Amino acid sequence: ILKFNSSLESCKNMFYNVKNILEIDLSNFDFSKVTKMNYMFRNCNNLEKINFGKINTSSVNDMSYLFSECKNLISIDLSNFITTRVQYMTSMFEGCETLSYLNLSNFKTPQLKDVKSMFNSCKSLKFLEISSLVTSGVTDMSYFFSDCISLSQIDLSNFNTQKVSKINHMFYNCQSLTSIDLSSFTTPLIVNTNYMFYNCKLITNLNISHFNTPKLE
């Protein structure tokens, strides 16, 4: 069990590339002043369980690459995460290939700017609850769900895409998706839609009725 005092401000790269660790208990860890959690568990290939306890992440502004390449994590309890100051969730779960359950229903993200590759290659996820994400400030959604080959449904009806400029590869190789309702998407700043629905071979219903792409080249 790890225990740190309340003066800690950054956990960046803390366990980066610790390949043989199986379980981490952070239940006594004081996160109250931590602002950086980026790359914290990246490439912990064999990590199976993380106990965050009653974690306080209210000061954190960067969670990019937080669990990236944690290939053996099956589930993560993030119910106590406070994300109101988080700006970057870039590649947060990228490469979590065995992650089969992820509930982000408590995530409130009014400061969020970047979700590029957030779930890229989460190959075992069948369903995602991300309807509470606030995306009004997000500029990059490229590779957002790329290679989520098991994802069968997703609700993006609350997404605000007014500031997004890149949605290329967003649903790349999402082979199990049968329908996507993007009727809430308005895209006046979009410059790149390359491979957005590449190999989404089961889609029979696609609503992009409000797409507006004056800057698309």
Tab-separated table of C-alpha atoms in Angstrom:
chain	number	residue	atom	x	y	z
A	1	ILE	CA	0.000	0.000	0.000
A	2	LEU	CA	1.376	3.358	-1.025
A	3	LYS	CA	0.967	6.425	1.137
A	4	PHE	CA	2.041	9.941	0.227
A	5	ASN	CA	1.551	13.280	1.921
A	6	SER	CA	-0.734	16.031	0.649
A	7	SER	CA	2.060	18.105	-0.905
A	8	LEU	CA	2.320	15.860	-3.977
A	9	GLU	CA	1.388	17.724	-7.184
A	10	SER	CA	2.325	15.383	-10.034
A	11	CYS	CA	2.121	11.632	-10.688
A	12	LYS	CA	3.249	11.848	-14.316
A	13	ASN	CA	5.011	8.644	-15.462
A	14	MET	CA	4.879	7.272	-11.906
A	15	PHE	CA	4.485	3.599	-12.898
A	16	TYR	CA	5.339	4.023	-16.595
A	17	ASN	CA	6.656	0.791	-18.110
A	18	VAL	CA	6.540	-1.211	-14.851
A	19	LYS	CA	5.681	-4.324	-16.797
A	20	ASN	CA	5.492	-7.010	-14.109
A	21	ILE	CA	3.298	-5.401	-11.478
A	22	LEU	CA	-0.113	-7.123	-11.140
A	23	GLU	CA	-1.959	-5.035	-8.566
A	24	ILE	CA	-1.678	-1.490	-7.182
A	25	ASP	CA	-3.414	-0.233	-4.028
A	26	LEU	CA	-3.686	3.548	-3.905
A	27	SER	CA	-6.449	3.710	-1.304
A	28	ASN	CA	-4.221	5.666	1.115
A	29	PHE	CA	-2.794	7.919	-1.553
A	30	ASP	CA	-3.551	11.640	-1.137
A	31	PHE	CA	-4.339	13.037	-4.588
A	32	SER	CA	-5.911	16.284	-3.359
A	33	LYS	CA	-3.209	18.550	-4.847
A	34	VAL	CA	-2.213	16.383	-7.797
A	35	THR	CA	-2.654	18.159	-11.150
A	36	LYS	CA	-0.896	15.689	-13.484
A	37	MET	CA	-1.778	12.014	-13.871
A	38	ASN	CA	-0.679	11.682	-17.490
A	39	TYR	CA	1.240	8.508	-18.397
A	40	MET	CA	0.836	7.336	-14.788
A	41	PHE	CA	0.214	3.635	-15.609
A	42	ARG	CA	1.236	3.625	-19.250
A	43	ASN	CA	2.597	0.336	-20.543
A	44	CYS	CA	1.904	-1.586	-17.327
A	45	ASN	CA	1.247	-4.579	-19.552
A	46	ASN	CA	0.411	-7.085	-16.804
A	47	LEU	CA	-1.482	-4.838	-14.416
A	48	GLU	CA	-4.831	-6.449	-13.564
A	49	LYS	CA	-6.239	-4.381	-10.710
A	50	ILE	CA	-6.019	-0.828	-9.349
A	51	ASN	CA	-7.678	0.160	-6.074
A	52	PHE	CA	-8.211	3.920	-6.045
A	53	GLY	CA	-10.297	3.959	-2.874
A	54	LYS	CA	-11.916	7.347	-2.236
A	55	ILE	CA	-9.579	9.138	-4.590
A	56	ASN	CA	-9.780	12.938	-4.885
A	57	THR	CA	-8.894	14.059	-8.405
A	58	SER	CA	-10.532	17.477	-8.204
A	59	SER	CA	-7.256	19.297	-9.021
A	60	VAL	CA	-6.198	17.103	-11.954
A	61	ASN	CA	-6.079	18.773	-15.380
A	62	ASP	CA	-4.235	16.122	-17.423
A	63	MET	CA	-5.223	12.442	-17.649
A	64	SER	CA	-3.767	11.774	-21.082
A	65	TYR	CA	-2.276	8.278	-21.583
A	66	LEU	CA	-3.276	7.462	-17.981
A	67	PHE	CA	-4.017	3.759	-18.638
A	68	SER	CA	-2.518	3.526	-22.127
A	69	GLU	CA	-1.341	0.012	-23.076
A	70	CYS	CA	-2.590	-1.572	-19.838
A	71	LYS	CA	-3.432	-4.659	-21.814
A	72	ASN	CA	-4.557	-6.865	-18.898
A	73	LEU	CA	-6.960	-4.489	-17.158
A	74	ILE	CA	-10.446	-5.997	-17.431
A	75	SER	CA	-12.304	-3.288	-15.502
A	76	ILE	CA	-11.488	-0.024	-13.738
A	77	ASP	CA	-13.621	1.574	-11.035
A	78	LEU	CA	-13.519	5.303	-11.764
A	79	SER	CA	-16.710	6.137	-9.881
A	80	ASN	CA	-14.883	8.478	-7.501
A	81	PHE	CA	-12.973	10.356	-10.182
A	82	ILE	CA	-13.684	14.104	-10.324
A	83	THR	CA	-12.918	15.428	-13.803
A	84	THR	CA	-14.200	19.003	-13.710
A	85	ARG	CA	-10.713	20.468	-14.328
A	86	VAL	CA	-9.446	17.861	-16.775
A	87	GLN	CA	-8.486	19.296	-20.168
A	88	TYR	CA	-6.715	16.325	-21.724
A	89	MET	CA	-7.959	12.747	-22.000
A	90	THR	CA	-5.873	12.019	-25.072
A	91	SER	CA	-5.231	8.248	-25.418
A	92	MET	CA	-6.450	7.776	-21.845
A	93	PHE	CA	-7.479	4.125	-22.409
A	94	GLU	CA	-5.654	3.478	-25.677
A	95	GLY	CA	-4.552	-0.131	-26.072
A	96	CYS	CA	-6.548	-1.468	-23.103
A	97	GLU	CA	-7.332	-4.528	-25.170
A	98	THR	CA	-9.061	-6.663	-22.511
A	99	LEU	CA	-11.050	-3.869	-20.860
A	100	SER	CA	-14.596	-5.172	-21.068
A	101	TYR	CA	-16.433	-2.782	-18.761
A	102	LEU	CA	-16.008	0.961	-18.314
A	103	ASN	CA	-18.543	3.270	-16.684
A	104	LEU	CA	-17.787	6.960	-17.078
A	105	SER	CA	-21.280	8.132	-16.176
A	106	ASN	CA	-19.902	10.315	-13.360
A	107	PHE	CA	-17.452	12.138	-15.590
A	108	LYS	CA	-18.235	15.869	-15.855
A	109	THR	CA	-15.790	17.584	-18.184
A	110	PRO	CA	-16.509	21.304	-18.739
A	111	GLN	CA	-12.800	22.034	-19.430
A	112	LEU	CA	-12.161	19.122	-21.808
A	113	LYS	CA	-10.173	19.984	-24.969
A	114	ASP	CA	-8.729	16.787	-26.455
A	115	VAL	CA	-10.057	13.213	-26.673
A	116	LYS	CA	-7.920	11.996	-29.556
A	117	SER	CA	-7.498	8.185	-29.416
A	118	MET	CA	-9.198	8.093	-26.014
A	119	PHE	CA	-10.550	4.549	-26.557
A	120	ASN	CA	-8.355	3.540	-29.483
A	121	SER	CA	-7.906	-0.259	-29.611
A	122	CYS	CA	-10.179	-1.009	-26.650
A	123	LYS	CA	-11.009	-4.202	-28.473
A	124	SER	CA	-13.161	-5.876	-25.799
A	125	LEU	CA	-15.514	-3.000	-24.986
A	126	LYS	CA	-19.058	-3.744	-26.151
A	127	PHE	CA	-20.760	-0.734	-24.610
A	128	LEU	CA	-19.633	2.677	-23.380
A	129	GLU	CA	-21.539	5.047	-21.102
A	130	ILE	CA	-20.096	8.468	-21.910
A	131	SER	CA	-23.247	10.549	-22.296
A	132	SER	CA	-22.196	12.826	-19.421
A	133	LEU	CA	-19.018	13.984	-21.177
A	134	VAL	CA	-19.088	17.707	-21.951
A	135	THR	CA	-17.406	18.203	-25.328
A	136	SER	CA	-18.210	21.836	-26.101
A	137	GLY	CA	-14.520	22.788	-25.845
A	138	VAL	CA	-13.076	19.715	-27.593
A	139	THR	CA	-11.086	20.369	-30.788
A	140	ASP	CA	-9.808	16.884	-31.692
A	141	MET	CA	-11.874	13.669	-31.811
A	142	SER	CA	-9.692	11.776	-34.274
A	143	TYR	CA	-9.224	8.050	-33.581
A	144	PHE	CA	-11.680	8.442	-30.672
A	145	PHE	CA	-13.124	4.890	-30.999
A	146	SER	CA	-10.729	3.529	-33.600
A	147	ASP	CA	-10.351	-0.278	-33.560
A	148	CYS	CA	-13.058	-0.771	-30.940
A	149	ILE	CA	-13.971	-3.919	-32.809
A	150	SER	CA	-16.510	-5.194	-30.230
A	151	LEU	CA	-18.341	-1.911	-29.622
A	152	SER	CA	-21.958	-2.529	-30.570
A	153	GLN	CA	-23.666	0.627	-29.334
A	154	ILE	CA	-22.790	4.116	-28.196
A	155	ASP	CA	-24.839	7.178	-27.316
A	156	LEU	CA	-23.353	10.439	-28.587
A	157	SER	CA	-26.610	12.386	-28.612
A	158	ASN	CA	-25.335	14.922	-26.066
A	159	PHE	CA	-22.084	15.659	-27.863
A	160	ASN	CA	-21.333	19.249	-28.855
A	161	THR	CA	-18.879	19.373	-31.768
A	162	GLN	CA	-18.903	23.086	-32.573
A	163	LYS	CA	-15.144	23.467	-31.964
A	164	VAL	CA	-13.991	20.110	-33.335
A	165	SER	CA	-11.690	20.286	-36.363
A	166	LYS	CA	-10.626	16.633	-36.690
A	167	ILE	CA	-12.828	13.542	-36.702
A	168	ASN	CA	-10.670	11.389	-38.990
A	169	HIS	CA	-10.540	7.675	-38.076
A	170	MET	CA	-13.117	8.351	-35.367
A	171	PHE	CA	-14.950	5.027	-35.861
A	172	TYR	CA	-12.203	3.323	-37.852
A	173	ASN	CA	-12.679	-0.464	-37.911
A	174	CYS	CA	-15.638	-0.444	-35.509
A	175	GLN	CA	-16.809	-3.697	-37.024
A	176	SER	CA	-19.690	-4.371	-34.608
A	177	LEU	CA	-21.483	-1.024	-34.777
A	178	THR	CA	-24.823	-1.313	-36.559
A	179	SER	CA	-26.018	2.278	-36.230
A	180	ILE	CA	-24.631	5.661	-35.222
A	181	ASP	CA	-26.819	8.670	-34.532
A	182	LEU	CA	-24.727	11.774	-35.144
A	183	SER	CA	-27.692	14.075	-35.661
A	184	SER	CA	-26.417	16.307	-32.843
A	185	PHE	CA	-23.080	16.818	-34.592
A	186	THR	CA	-22.580	20.263	-36.087
A	187	THR	CA	-19.175	20.580	-37.708
A	188	PRO	CA	-18.398	24.101	-39.015
A	189	LEU	CA	-14.651	23.813	-38.261
A	190	ILE	CA	-14.037	20.278	-39.577
A	191	VAL	CA	-10.991	19.954	-41.849
A	192	ASN	CA	-10.428	16.184	-41.743
A	193	THR	CA	-12.894	13.278	-41.958
A	194	ASN	CA	-10.492	10.736	-43.490
A	195	TYR	CA	-11.351	7.079	-42.785
A	196	MET	CA	-14.021	8.165	-40.314
A	197	PHE	CA	-16.227	5.084	-40.871
A	198	TYR	CA	-13.648	2.808	-42.476
A	199	ASN	CA	-14.650	-0.889	-42.262
A	200	CYS	CA	-17.797	-0.203	-40.242
A	201	LYS	CA	-19.302	-2.949	-42.310
A	202	LEU	CA	-22.408	-3.662	-40.198
A	203	ILE	CA	-23.759	-0.118	-40.129
A	204	THR	CA	-27.223	0.065	-41.660
A	205	ASN	CA	-28.320	3.351	-40.082
A	206	LEU	CA	-26.152	6.459	-40.141
A	207	ASN	CA	-27.565	9.872	-39.320
A	208	ILE	CA	-25.244	12.737	-40.211
A	209	SER	CA	-28.007	15.142	-41.143
A	210	HIS	CA	-26.462	18.186	-39.472
A	211	PHE	CA	-22.938	17.813	-40.773
A	212	ASN	CA	-21.708	21.164	-42.078
A	213	THR	CA	-18.213	21.073	-43.540
A	214	PRO	CA	-17.340	24.405	-45.191
A	215	LYS	CA	-13.615	24.014	-44.418
A	216	LEU	CA	-13.287	20.410	-45.516
A	217	GLU	CA	-10.593	19.963	-48.169
